[in-house]
Amino acid sequence: MGVPRWCLDCRLFHVLVLVCTLCQVLFGPAAGQTAHLSVDASPQNGQMIPEKMFGIFFEELNHAGAGGLWAELVSNRGFEAGGINTPSNIDPWLIIGDESNIIVATDRSSCFANNPIALRMEVLCGASATNACPSGGVGIYNPGYWGMNIEKSKVYKVIMYIRSSDEVDLTVSLTSSDGLQNLAAYTITANKGDFAEWRKVEFDLQSSERNTNSRLQLTTTKNGIIWFDQVSVMPSDTYKGHSFRKDLASMLANLKPRFLKFPGGDYVMGNYLLNAFRWSETVGPWEERPGHFNDVWGYWTDDGLGFFEFLQLAEDLGACPVWVVNDGASRNEQVPSATIAAFVKDVVNGIEFARGGPETTWGSVRAAMGHPEPFQLYYISIGNQECSMQYYKEKYMKFYSAIKASYPDIKIISSCDRSSISPVNPADLYDVHVYTSSGDMFSKTRMFDNIPRSEPKVFVSEYAVTGNDAGRGTLVAALAEAAFLIGLERNSDVVDMASCAPLFVNDNDRRFNPDAIVFNSWQHYGCPNYWMLHFFKDSSGATLHPSTIQNYDQVAASAITWENSNDGNTYLKIKVFLLSH
C-alpha cells in the first residue's frame, strides 16, 4: 500500500534509524548533545538532481566478467590463452588418462583466422582387448572458473567445433570435479570422414543432479585423432536471455543504475597497448573474437563480454552507456599526437557501431548480431586518468573534434581536472577519482561545496574507501561513502554523475579490495557499501530539498522527494549519517 504524498516512508525511516544508531555506537556523539534536523519539503525550494546521477562502473578485474557476470562456464574455450606459439599451455584444461593412452597438444589448424589455435587429441588406446582404453575412456576436461555450478534440471547449451578423419564416438558430459558423479551426457557419433572438415556441433545438456564444483569432460574409447576448438557451455537461463549470469545481473538491476561506465579503468589501457581492450576485436561472432591477455590484472579473457555485450547490458539495465575509450596510451606507452589518427578513427567507428543505421559499415555489424536498432550511446570518456601524460591534451583535442564533428550530441568526458579545461580545451564533464580512508572520505562530504557552479560538470566515476579500515568491506567504510554521496547530492548542480569502484570480485581472485559484490561459481552477497547504495537508488531525477543540522556539525543528511513508478505516489526520503566525533 502506498504512503500518501509528502509522507515519510516508515519502513525506510526504521532502516535509517538503525543506520544512525550503528553510527552512534561506532563513533558516539558528545554526551548530552542533541542534533536537530530541519527539512524544507516545499516544492518551490527543491533542486532537481540530474537524471543520471547514480550509476555503476564495471571493470574487468577480479574476474568480474570472465568467470563472473559473463555466464560462459568454460575457461580458455578456444585454447588461445597460451599464446600463438605451439605447442602451448592449455590451462585449465587437463587430460583424463595418461601419456600411454592419450597425447594432447595445440597447433595452428583452427578454421578461424583470428583464432588460429586448436587442440589436437591423439588417442593411442582403443576398444581391442590388447590395447583397451580405461573404463570411461580417455580425453580432456575443463573445470571452468574454480568449478562449474551445475544446477538440477537446468539446461546448458553446448557448442563446439570438431575435426577428425577417423570414426568419432565422443561423450560430452558434465560431471563432479573428480569425474565420479555424472550429471548429464551426450554422445557424438560419426562415420569415418564425416568430420574431415571442421564442423560446428550444438546440443543441450540437462542436469539430473546439482553440483557446485563440476567440470566438462570430452571422452572416448576410440583410437584416432580429434581436433577441438571453441568449446562453450552456457546456461540457458541467463539475464534477459543475453548470457549474463542471472543472479549477478539482478544485483545490478536492483540498484536502478542510470548509467553503466565500461570496460575500465586500467583494463582499457593495459600495461602495454598489445593487451589493451580493442573494441573492434570484441564484436561479431564469439568464435571469431581473438581474446586478449588482461595484463593489468593478470588473466586471459576470451572477450565474450565485448563491446556489444556491454551496450546490451546497459540497455537491459535501463542505463545509459558510458564508454571509456583507449586514446593511444597504456600504463607504459604513449602514441604521440602526430600518429594518433588511426586511434581517433577507431573510436569514431566504434560510435558508428553503437549508433549507426544498419546500412552503415559498422552499424551493419551490430545489426547482424541481432540488434538493428541503435544503442543510446551519448557519453564518451577519453582515456583513464591520463591528464599528466605527455601527449594527452593534444590527443584529447583530436578525439574531441572528431567525435563532435560527427556526433555533436555526445558528451565528452576529460581526464583533466577543471583547472585544465578551457574554451581551447573544452569538455562537457571531467572525471574525478576518490580513493581514501574512511575518515578522509567523511570529510569529503563538502569536497564540491565551493567550486564554481558553471560548466563543465563533475563525473565522480570512481570512489571507494580503501586501506586498513576498509578491509574486504566494512560498515564504517560504507557509512563514510554514504556521507560522501550525500555531499554529491547536495552539490548536484555541479556534480552530474557518480559511481563506486570496484563493482565485483570473484572470491577466488581478489586483486582489489574492497568491492561491492562478492561471488563465486554459485554464491554471491553484497558488501555493506552495496546495500548502502540502495539508499541512493531513487535519487537520480528526484527533487533535493534544503536540510539543515543544528547543534552538531558531524552529521550528513539529505532529503528528497521522488515518484514511485510502481504506484504513482510521491515519497519523502530522509537520509541521516553521523560522521565522526
XYZ file of C-alpha atoms in Angstrom:
581
model
C 0.000 0.000 0.000
C 1.404 3.401 -0.962
C 2.288 6.091 1.537
C 0.371 9.357 0.951
C 2.046 12.307 -0.762
C 4.717 14.077 1.341
C 4.545 11.361 3.987
C 7.700 9.768 5.300
C 8.033 6.097 4.387
C 8.028 4.486 7.851
C 9.849 1.372 6.728
C 12.681 3.445 5.319
C 12.675 5.570 8.468
C 13.208 2.481 10.604
C 16.159 1.391 8.463
C 17.680 4.856 8.670
C 17.241 4.922 12.434
C 19.162 1.642 12.542
C 21.959 3.112 10.439
C 22.151 6.187 12.629
C 22.160 4.027 15.760
C 25.050 1.997 14.386
C 26.871 5.227 13.629
C 26.433 6.360 17.194
C 27.662 3.039 18.535
C 30.735 3.274 16.360
C 31.558 6.946 16.805
C 29.322 8.300 19.573
C 28.337 11.987 19.804
C 29.345 14.109 22.753
C 27.453 13.318 25.928
C 24.182 15.194 26.198
C 24.493 16.655 22.703
C 21.315 16.710 20.613
C 21.209 17.367 16.878
C 18.184 18.977 15.216
C 17.387 18.273 11.582
C 15.159 20.672 9.637
C 13.852 19.895 6.167
C 12.100 22.326 3.836
C 9.962 19.972 1.756
C 8.104 22.683 -0.150
C 8.220 22.022 -3.913
C 9.239 25.575 -4.847
C 12.516 25.358 -2.938
C 13.571 21.993 -4.286
C 16.508 21.368 -6.633
C 16.372 18.724 -9.339
C 19.046 16.058 -9.070
C 20.399 15.048 -12.522
C 18.553 12.189 -14.187
C 21.735 10.102 -14.455
C 23.215 10.964 -11.074
C 23.969 7.479 -9.732
C 25.161 4.593 -11.844
C 27.683 1.757 -11.891
C 31.207 1.265 -13.159
C 32.287 -2.121 -14.488
C 35.918 -3.062 -14.939
C 37.266 -6.451 -15.934
C 39.285 -7.148 -12.794
C 38.873 -9.726 -10.022
C 37.387 -11.983 -12.741
C 34.349 -9.717 -12.664
C 33.367 -10.642 -16.201
C 35.284 -13.750 -17.247
C 34.166 -16.283 -14.674
C 31.646 -13.832 -13.260
C 28.944 -11.695 -14.829
C 29.541 -13.317 -18.224
C 27.866 -16.705 -17.846
C 30.258 -18.772 -20.002
C 31.328 -21.799 -17.939
C 34.384 -22.906 -19.948
C 37.667 -21.187 -19.217
C 40.021 -20.831 -22.207
C 37.318 -22.148 -24.501
C 39.330 -21.508 -27.668
C 42.715 -22.754 -26.379
C 44.191 -19.327 -27.184
C 45.284 -18.347 -23.662
C 48.716 -19.967 -24.027
C 49.707 -17.721 -26.917
C 50.264 -18.167 -30.641
C 53.396 -20.317 -30.424
C 52.631 -24.035 -30.327
C 52.627 -26.321 -28.505
C 51.256 -24.081 -25.774
C 49.832 -24.188 -22.280
C 46.144 -25.185 -22.341
C 45.455 -24.361 -18.674
C 42.978 -25.044 -17.077
C 42.287 -27.973 -19.445
C 43.724 -31.298 -18.235
C 43.794 -34.841 -19.596
C 41.792 -37.880 -18.484
C 44.137 -40.855 -18.734
C 47.913 -40.774 -19.033
C 50.557 -40.364 -21.719
C 50.481 -44.068 -22.532
C 46.979 -43.729 -23.969
C 46.478 -40.040 -24.848
C 48.582 -37.145 -26.143
C 47.270 -33.601 -26.474
C 48.908 -30.545 -27.995
C 47.864 -27.266 -29.550
C 48.544 -26.472 -33.197
C 47.565 -23.761 -35.658
C 44.907 -25.693 -37.557
C 41.760 -23.826 -36.487
C 39.201 -22.783 -39.074
C 39.071 -19.298 -37.523
C 41.640 -16.876 -38.890
C 41.566 -14.665 -35.800
C 41.850 -17.685 -33.506
C 44.371 -19.997 -35.169
C 44.936 -22.288 -32.193
C 43.115 -25.621 -31.900
C 43.670 -28.657 -29.693
C 44.814 -31.949 -31.218
C 43.902 -35.015 -29.156
C 45.521 -38.297 -30.194
C 44.020 -41.389 -28.560
C 46.519 -44.273 -28.513
C 44.269 -46.836 -26.857
C 41.107 -48.362 -28.324
C 38.381 -50.935 -27.860
C 40.522 -54.037 -28.507
C 41.412 -56.258 -25.576
C 45.143 -55.896 -26.211
C 45.036 -52.092 -26.187
C 41.847 -51.241 -24.355
C 41.176 -47.749 -23.046
C 40.485 -47.350 -19.329
C 36.898 -47.704 -18.169
C 35.074 -44.496 -19.028
C 37.512 -43.639 -21.778
C 40.244 -41.032 -22.062
C 40.057 -37.404 -23.033
C 40.183 -33.913 -21.616
C 38.278 -31.900 -19.038
C 37.746 -28.266 -18.132
C 36.922 -27.183 -14.553
C 35.757 -23.744 -15.617
C 36.483 -20.894 -13.259
C 37.152 -22.637 -9.937
C 34.406 -25.164 -10.609
C 31.235 -25.038 -12.694
C 27.936 -24.561 -10.905
C 25.585 -27.133 -12.427
C 22.017 -26.980 -11.128
C 19.499 -29.809 -11.082
C 17.067 -29.867 -14.043
C 18.712 -26.811 -15.631
C 19.567 -26.875 -19.332
C 23.027 -25.983 -20.632
C 23.749 -25.159 -24.250
C 26.929 -26.772 -25.572
C 28.698 -25.633 -28.724
C 31.998 -26.954 -30.049
C 33.895 -27.354 -33.284
C 35.294 -30.770 -34.213
C 37.513 -32.156 -36.958
C 38.649 -35.755 -37.464
C 39.429 -38.115 -40.333
C 38.586 -41.086 -38.139
C 35.358 -42.513 -36.782
C 34.059 -40.456 -33.917
C 32.464 -41.755 -30.739
C 32.773 -38.905 -28.277
C 30.953 -38.487 -24.964
C 30.429 -34.938 -23.759
C 29.450 -34.841 -20.117
C 29.076 -32.653 -17.080
C 30.462 -34.391 -14.005
C 31.623 -33.724 -10.463
C 35.139 -32.359 -10.057
C 36.561 -35.881 -9.657
C 34.587 -37.248 -12.608
C 32.750 -39.828 -10.474
C 29.285 -38.239 -10.476
C 27.689 -37.991 -13.914
C 25.259 -35.063 -14.140
C 24.465 -35.051 -17.873
C 25.890 -36.615 -21.027
C 25.566 -36.554 -24.798
C 27.301 -38.803 -27.320
C 28.532 -37.604 -30.702
C 28.975 -40.396 -33.262
C 30.101 -40.151 -36.867
C 31.458 -42.360 -39.598
C 34.978 -42.036 -40.887
C 35.265 -38.861 -42.953
C 32.095 -37.203 -41.639
C 34.226 -34.719 -39.701
C 37.034 -34.446 -42.262
C 36.363 -30.685 -42.315
C 35.638 -28.551 -39.287
C 32.009 -28.858 -38.191
C 30.023 -26.999 -35.582
C 28.168 -29.255 -33.149
C 25.383 -27.924 -30.907
C 23.207 -29.655 -28.348
C 21.657 -29.218 -24.894
C 22.568 -30.970 -21.671
C 20.039 -31.200 -18.857
C 21.476 -31.987 -15.455
C 19.948 -34.720 -13.315
C 21.619 -33.505 -10.125
C 23.178 -30.418 -8.588
C 26.912 -29.955 -8.101
C 28.552 -26.610 -7.400
C 32.053 -27.850 -8.263
C 31.603 -29.538 -11.630
C 33.583 -29.907 -14.824
C 33.098 -30.535 -18.558
C 34.516 -33.794 -19.949
C 35.194 -34.881 -23.543
C 35.984 -38.599 -23.563
C 36.256 -41.503 -25.996
C 37.332 -45.154 -26.207
C 38.134 -44.981 -29.925
C 41.655 -44.913 -31.272
C 42.377 -41.930 -33.536
C 42.901 -38.185 -33.690
C 40.305 -35.491 -32.978
C 40.763 -31.722 -33.085
C 38.681 -29.409 -30.886
C 38.112 -25.679 -30.961
C 35.810 -23.080 -29.373
C 34.205 -25.312 -26.766
C 31.413 -23.465 -24.956
C 28.939 -24.322 -22.209
C 26.385 -21.639 -21.438
C 23.402 -21.814 -19.066
C 20.164 -21.429 -20.997
C 18.663 -19.384 -18.176
C 20.534 -16.057 -18.265
C 19.554 -12.461 -17.544
C 17.059 -11.407 -20.205
C 18.476 -14.159 -22.419
C 21.668 -12.214 -23.118
C 24.227 -14.531 -21.484
C 24.708 -12.558 -18.274
C 24.713 -14.530 -15.060
C 21.213 -14.023 -13.752
C 21.910 -13.642 -10.040
C 24.734 -11.135 -10.528
C 22.931 -9.051 -13.164
C 19.886 -8.914 -10.894
C 22.088 -7.462 -8.150
C 22.937 -4.644 -10.548
C 19.351 -4.136 -11.672
C 18.225 -3.783 -8.062
C 20.388 -0.662 -7.744
C 18.413 1.040 -10.546
C 21.611 2.360 -12.147
C 21.126 5.291 -14.504
C 24.388 4.707 -16.351
C 26.955 1.961 -16.936
C 30.565 3.025 -17.342
C 32.706 0.357 -19.054
C 35.016 -1.513 -19.683
C 37.564 0.062 -17.236
C 39.830 1.516 -15.819
C 43.310 0.302 -16.350
C 41.779 -2.590 -18.287
C 41.125 -0.160 -21.130
C 44.785 0.815 -21.277
C 46.632 -2.392 -20.492
C 50.170 -2.402 -19.192
C 51.079 -2.390 -22.885
C 48.968 -1.465 -25.895
C 49.380 -5.002 -27.198
C 46.982 -6.038 -24.421
C 44.648 -3.036 -24.387
C 40.901 -3.505 -24.850
C 40.254 -3.129 -28.609
C 36.517 -2.818 -29.147
C 36.522 -3.972 -32.800
C 38.142 -7.280 -31.830
C 35.345 -7.977 -29.333
C 32.359 -7.797 -31.704
C 30.921 -10.195 -34.254
C 30.533 -13.961 -33.742
C 32.099 -15.036 -30.447
C 34.052 -17.823 -32.140
C 35.920 -15.268 -34.247
C 37.000 -12.988 -31.395
C 40.729 -13.399 -30.692
C 40.515 -12.614 -26.977
C 43.403 -10.983 -25.161
C 45.529 -11.185 -22.061
C 44.400 -8.797 -19.347
C 47.958 -7.926 -18.383
C 46.974 -5.348 -15.756
C 45.007 -7.844 -13.688
C 46.793 -10.986 -14.782
C 44.382 -13.276 -16.614
C 43.083 -14.224 -20.037
C 39.692 -13.078 -21.307
C 38.102 -14.534 -24.419
C 36.153 -11.270 -24.922
C 32.786 -12.974 -24.954
C 31.907 -9.958 -22.837
C 32.744 -7.452 -25.530
C 31.689 -4.011 -26.712
C 28.295 -5.213 -27.968
C 27.578 -7.061 -24.718
C 28.393 -4.015 -22.594
C 25.990 -1.935 -24.668
C 23.384 -4.680 -24.357
C 23.863 -4.864 -20.603
C 23.327 -1.114 -20.287
C 20.130 -1.400 -22.300
C 18.921 -4.363 -20.238
C 19.501 -2.400 -17.036
C 17.793 0.724 -18.385
C 21.114 2.540 -18.012
C 22.942 4.950 -20.287
C 26.236 3.510 -21.576
C 29.407 5.474 -20.824
C 32.248 4.185 -22.994
C 35.827 4.707 -21.809
C 37.968 4.663 -24.948
C 41.625 3.888 -25.415
C 43.306 7.078 -26.594
C 46.589 5.529 -27.649
C 48.062 5.100 -24.185
C 48.882 2.169 -21.943
C 50.347 2.315 -18.481
C 53.837 2.115 -20.012
C 53.461 3.547 -23.543
C 52.058 6.530 -25.409
C 51.261 7.095 -29.054
C 52.293 10.673 -29.937
C 49.693 13.132 -31.142
C 51.241 13.153 -34.624
C 50.368 9.493 -35.189
C 47.097 9.244 -33.270
C 44.753 9.495 -36.288
C 44.139 5.737 -36.531
C 43.078 5.601 -32.879
C 40.718 8.538 -33.401
C 39.148 6.860 -36.426
C 38.768 3.648 -34.445
C 36.726 5.447 -31.764
C 34.501 7.133 -34.347
C 33.960 3.726 -35.926
C 33.004 2.388 -32.508
C 30.356 5.061 -32.145
C 29.046 4.121 -35.586
C 28.839 0.509 -34.425
C 26.726 1.599 -31.460
C 24.596 4.264 -33.131
C 24.857 3.908 -36.890
C 21.982 2.698 -39.031
C 22.029 -0.907 -40.254
C 23.072 0.381 -43.671
C 26.355 1.803 -42.332
C 29.588 -0.165 -42.320
C 29.764 -0.754 -38.584
C 26.053 -0.442 -37.907
C 25.549 -3.423 -40.199
C 27.870 -5.485 -37.967
C 25.705 -4.622 -34.965
C 22.551 -5.438 -36.884
C 23.990 -8.807 -37.889
C 24.494 -9.508 -34.192
C 20.755 -9.177 -33.678
C 20.348 -5.509 -32.725
C 19.290 -3.455 -35.771
C 18.162 -0.549 -33.579
C 20.930 1.808 -32.442
C 22.122 1.798 -28.856
C 21.703 5.012 -26.887
C 25.380 5.931 -26.582
C 25.732 9.589 -25.589
C 28.793 9.628 -23.294
C 32.435 9.060 -24.219
C 35.310 9.242 -21.732
C 38.657 9.951 -23.363
C 41.254 7.824 -21.603
C 41.642 6.822 -17.987
C 43.094 9.489 -15.666
C 45.845 10.368 -18.142
C 45.966 14.152 -17.940
C 49.537 14.134 -16.642
C 50.775 12.070 -19.590
C 52.891 13.926 -22.105
C 50.622 13.826 -25.143
C 47.206 13.618 -23.515
C 45.956 17.181 -24.027
C 46.983 17.319 -27.683
C 45.471 13.925 -28.411
C 42.335 14.731 -26.431
C 41.500 17.639 -28.720
C 41.792 15.432 -31.796
C 39.348 12.933 -30.293
C 37.063 15.720 -29.106
C 36.955 17.452 -32.501
C 36.397 14.262 -34.497
C 33.621 12.977 -32.223
C 31.806 16.313 -32.030
C 32.043 16.757 -35.817
C 30.120 13.528 -36.433
C 28.105 13.278 -33.206
C 27.622 16.734 -31.667
C 25.126 15.385 -29.119
C 27.709 13.147 -27.464
C 29.065 14.422 -24.172
C 32.835 14.190 -23.842
C 34.470 13.431 -20.507
C 38.019 14.644 -19.911
C 40.638 13.034 -17.682
C 41.893 16.512 -16.763
C 40.558 18.439 -13.809
C 38.686 21.707 -14.013
C 41.848 23.839 -13.973
C 42.974 22.378 -17.318
C 39.648 22.833 -19.124
C 39.073 25.984 -21.148
C 37.451 27.153 -24.390
C 40.504 25.871 -26.269
C 40.484 22.581 -24.343
C 36.742 22.022 -23.756
C 34.857 19.216 -22.044
C 31.276 18.502 -21.084
C 32.347 16.714 -17.911
C 35.602 15.981 -16.141
C 36.484 12.749 -14.402
C 37.290 12.595 -10.690
C 38.544 9.555 -8.772
C 38.453 9.462 -4.970
C 40.229 6.646 -3.128
C 40.938 7.376 0.513
C 40.469 6.351 4.148
C 37.083 6.369 5.841
C 37.953 9.417 7.939
C 39.028 11.401 4.908
C 36.029 10.222 2.888
C 33.768 11.551 5.662
C 35.427 14.940 5.364
C 34.937 14.979 1.588
C 31.196 15.409 2.027
C 31.997 19.100 1.348
C 34.517 18.451 -1.418
C 32.482 20.279 -4.061
C 30.800 22.932 -1.914
C 32.996 25.803 -3.081
C 33.840 25.037 -6.693
C 32.467 27.305 -9.469
C 28.893 26.444 -10.388
C 29.481 26.785 -14.154
C 30.281 24.154 -16.769
C 31.883 21.642 -17.093
C 30.131 19.283 -14.730
C 31.827 16.745 -12.441
C 31.745 12.998 -13.046
C 32.935 11.123 -9.935
C 33.372 7.879 -11.836
C 35.372 6.043 -9.189
C 35.227 6.389 -5.423
C 35.957 3.974 -2.587
C 37.167 3.816 0.960
C 40.424 1.846 0.857
C 43.111 0.948 3.351
C 43.138 -0.748 6.715
C 39.686 0.412 7.802
C 38.110 -0.805 4.554
C 39.114 -4.453 4.821
C 37.020 -6.547 2.479
C 34.044 -4.261 3.003
C 33.074 -2.793 6.367
C 30.144 -0.845 7.756
C 32.473 2.015 8.667
C 33.635 2.273 5.047
C 30.054 2.137 3.737
C 28.932 4.912 6.086
C 31.862 7.083 5.028
C 30.909 6.586 1.389
C 27.280 7.361 2.209
C 28.277 10.700 3.748
C 30.331 11.438 0.627
C 27.325 10.682 -1.615
C 25.130 12.982 0.446
C 27.656 15.687 -0.346
C 27.332 14.842 -4.037
C 23.535 15.090 -3.814
C 23.827 18.486 -2.164
C 26.186 19.598 -4.941
C 24.246 18.003 -7.772
C 24.041 21.346 -9.539
C 27.719 20.789 -10.443
C 28.119 17.028 -9.926
C 26.332 15.224 -12.735
C 27.212 11.550 -12.226
C 28.820 9.213 -9.692
C 29.719 5.522 -9.401
C 31.692 3.384 -6.963
C 34.601 1.081 -7.746
C 35.271 -1.781 -7.970
C 31.920 -3.409 -8.554
C 32.600 -7.164 -8.494
C 35.122 -9.598 -7.049
C 35.344 -13.328 -7.553
C 36.289 -14.641 -4.119
C 38.914 -16.844 -5.790
C 40.762 -13.909 -7.344
C 40.846 -10.869 -5.082
C 43.082 -8.368 -6.882
C 41.479 -5.283 -5.321
C 39.651 -4.749 -2.032
C 37.013 -3.803 -1.040
C 34.339 -4.481 -3.661
C 30.583 -4.023 -3.731
C 29.564 -7.576 -4.712
C 31.402 -10.804 -3.838
C 30.700 -14.084 -5.623
C 31.991 -17.498 -6.552
C 30.588 -20.001 -9.042
C 27.352 -20.480 -7.112
C 27.072 -17.892 -4.329
C 27.006 -14.124 -4.051
C 26.480 -11.395 -1.490
C 26.527 -7.640 -1.293
C 29.041 -5.904 0.972
C 27.874 -3.040 3.218
C 28.671 -0.465 0.538
C 26.425 -2.327 -1.931
C 23.470 -2.170 0.441
C 24.270 1.451 1.241
C 23.776 2.276 -2.451
C 20.126 1.243 -2.130
C 19.560 4.415 -0.105
C 20.508 6.396 -3.227
C 18.835 4.383 -5.973
C 15.816 6.711 -6.072
C 17.850 9.918 -6.026
C 18.512 10.237 -9.759
C 15.927 12.642 -11.183
C 14.460 13.274 -7.722
C 13.964 16.654 -6.041
C 16.505 17.573 -3.377
C 15.111 19.670 -0.538
C 17.093 22.051 1.687
C 18.020 20.498 5.013
C 19.986 21.859 7.945
C 21.544 20.312 11.012
C 21.721 22.345 14.201
C 23.921 21.766 17.250
C 26.014 19.037 15.676
C 28.305 19.597 12.719
C 29.370 15.996 12.197
C 26.144 14.767 10.634
C 25.469 14.378 6.922
C 21.826 14.491 5.897
C 19.706 14.927 2.807
C 16.033 14.873 1.921
C 14.499 14.053 -1.449
C 11.056 13.582 -2.893
C 10.651 11.069 -5.662
C 7.830 9.496 -7.586
C 7.427 5.752 -7.349
C 6.819 4.436 -10.860
C 5.035 1.368 -9.465
C 2.234 3.167 -7.635
C 2.483 6.762 -8.906
C 2.823 8.163 -5.396
C 5.402 10.733 -4.334
C 7.542 9.894 -1.318
C 9.770 11.855 1.006
C 13.045 10.105 1.841
C 15.382 11.433 4.535
C 18.903 10.047 4.952
C 20.993 10.838 8.032
C 24.537 9.647 8.693
C 26.681 10.540 11.681
C 30.179 11.443 10.527
C 32.534 11.177 13.482
C 33.369 12.554 16.854
